Amino acid sequence: VFSQLGKNTLIIDADMTESPIMKLFGLNISAGLSNCLAQRTTTEESIVKIDGFDDLSVLFAGSKPPNPQELLSKTEFSALLNKLVAQYDIILVNSAAIGERSDASLISTRCKDVIVIAKKNMTQAKGVKKFKHEMLDAGVNIVGGVLSE
């Protein structure tokens, strides 16, 4: 929606285990976030402009690393986000589900705002509450929530 409103939009798929954004677009892209963080490629080489959308680009998850949390906790991730903020109007970062791994917490503390998405009949309320408190303690602004099917 943001890209259709003329906002230069970037989606970052930081769920390096499942890579759901690549599946969503039906693409098979090998380079991505994990490769950038491991300094095997640059963001310029890895960001893909999506055909059919004027202002939409995606940084896919990349090669599946043995330990995604290690890559996401590096200072390179924060530096990458800071670099990209200067280039895009809107950046959406997808992470693994709350409670599955610590990815969501690692990613969220490096973002300005967070939208919490819970899956109906799957995400436990206590997990959402715990995540909310972690984010508030870290000074992260929770701007909304979504309950998905």
PDB file of C-alpha atoms in Angstrom, residues 12 14 77-78 81-82 85 91-95 103-115 135 138-142:
ATOM      1  CA  ILE A  12      13.323  -6.614   4.630  1.00  0.00           C
ATOM      2  CA  ALA A  14      14.702 -10.897   8.446  1.00  0.00           C
ATOM      3  CA  PHE A  77      22.504  -5.031  11.223  1.00  0.00           C
ATOM      4  CA  SER A  78      21.987  -1.686  12.955  1.00  0.00           C
ATOM      5  CA  LEU A  81      19.175  -0.259   8.871  1.00  0.00           C
ATOM      6  CA  ASN A  82      20.612   3.211   9.466  1.00  0.00           C
ATOM      7  CA  VAL A  85      16.593   4.686   6.418  1.00  0.00           C
ATOM      8  CA  ILE A  91      10.985   0.214   5.714  1.00  0.00           C
ATOM      9  CA  LEU A  92       9.028  -2.839   6.857  1.00  0.00           C
ATOM     10  CA  VAL A  93      11.022  -5.581   8.560  1.00  0.00           C
ATOM     11  CA  ASN A  94       9.523  -9.060   8.783  1.00  0.00           C
ATOM     12  CA  SER A  95      10.710 -11.317  11.588  1.00  0.00           C
ATOM     13  CA  ASP A 103      14.771 -12.899  16.319  1.00  0.00           C
ATOM     14  CA  ALA A 104      11.695 -10.706  16.841  1.00  0.00           C
ATOM     15  CA  SER A 105      13.183  -9.100  19.955  1.00  0.00           C
ATOM     16  CA  LEU A 106      16.594  -8.579  18.349  1.00  0.00           C
ATOM     17  CA  ILE A 107      15.044  -6.973  15.284  1.00  0.00           C
ATOM     18  CA  SER A 108      12.432  -4.870  17.066  1.00  0.00           C
ATOM     19  CA  THR A 109      14.916  -3.166  19.365  1.00  0.00           C
ATOM     20  CA  ARG A 110      16.664  -1.818  16.254  1.00  0.00           C
ATOM     21  CA  CYS A 111      13.489  -0.387  14.721  1.00  0.00           C
ATOM     22  CA  LYS A 112      11.759   2.921  15.375  1.00  0.00           C
ATOM     23  CA  ASP A 113       8.242   1.495  15.542  1.00  0.00           C
ATOM     24  CA  VAL A 114       6.789  -2.002  15.837  1.00  0.00           C
ATOM     25  CA  ILE A 115       3.490  -3.552  14.778  1.00  0.00           C
ATOM     26  CA  MET A 135       9.676  -3.694  23.876  1.00  0.00           C
ATOM     27  CA  ALA A 138      13.740  -1.296  25.547  1.00  0.00           C
ATOM     28  CA  GLY A 139      12.005   1.978  24.651  1.00  0.00           C
ATOM     29  CA  VAL A 140      10.487   0.625  21.438  1.00  0.00           C
ATOM     30  CA  ASN A 141       7.268   2.284  20.286  1.00  0.00           C
ATOM     31  CA  ILE A 142       4.479  -0.233  19.599  1.00  0.00           C
TER      32      ILE A 142
END
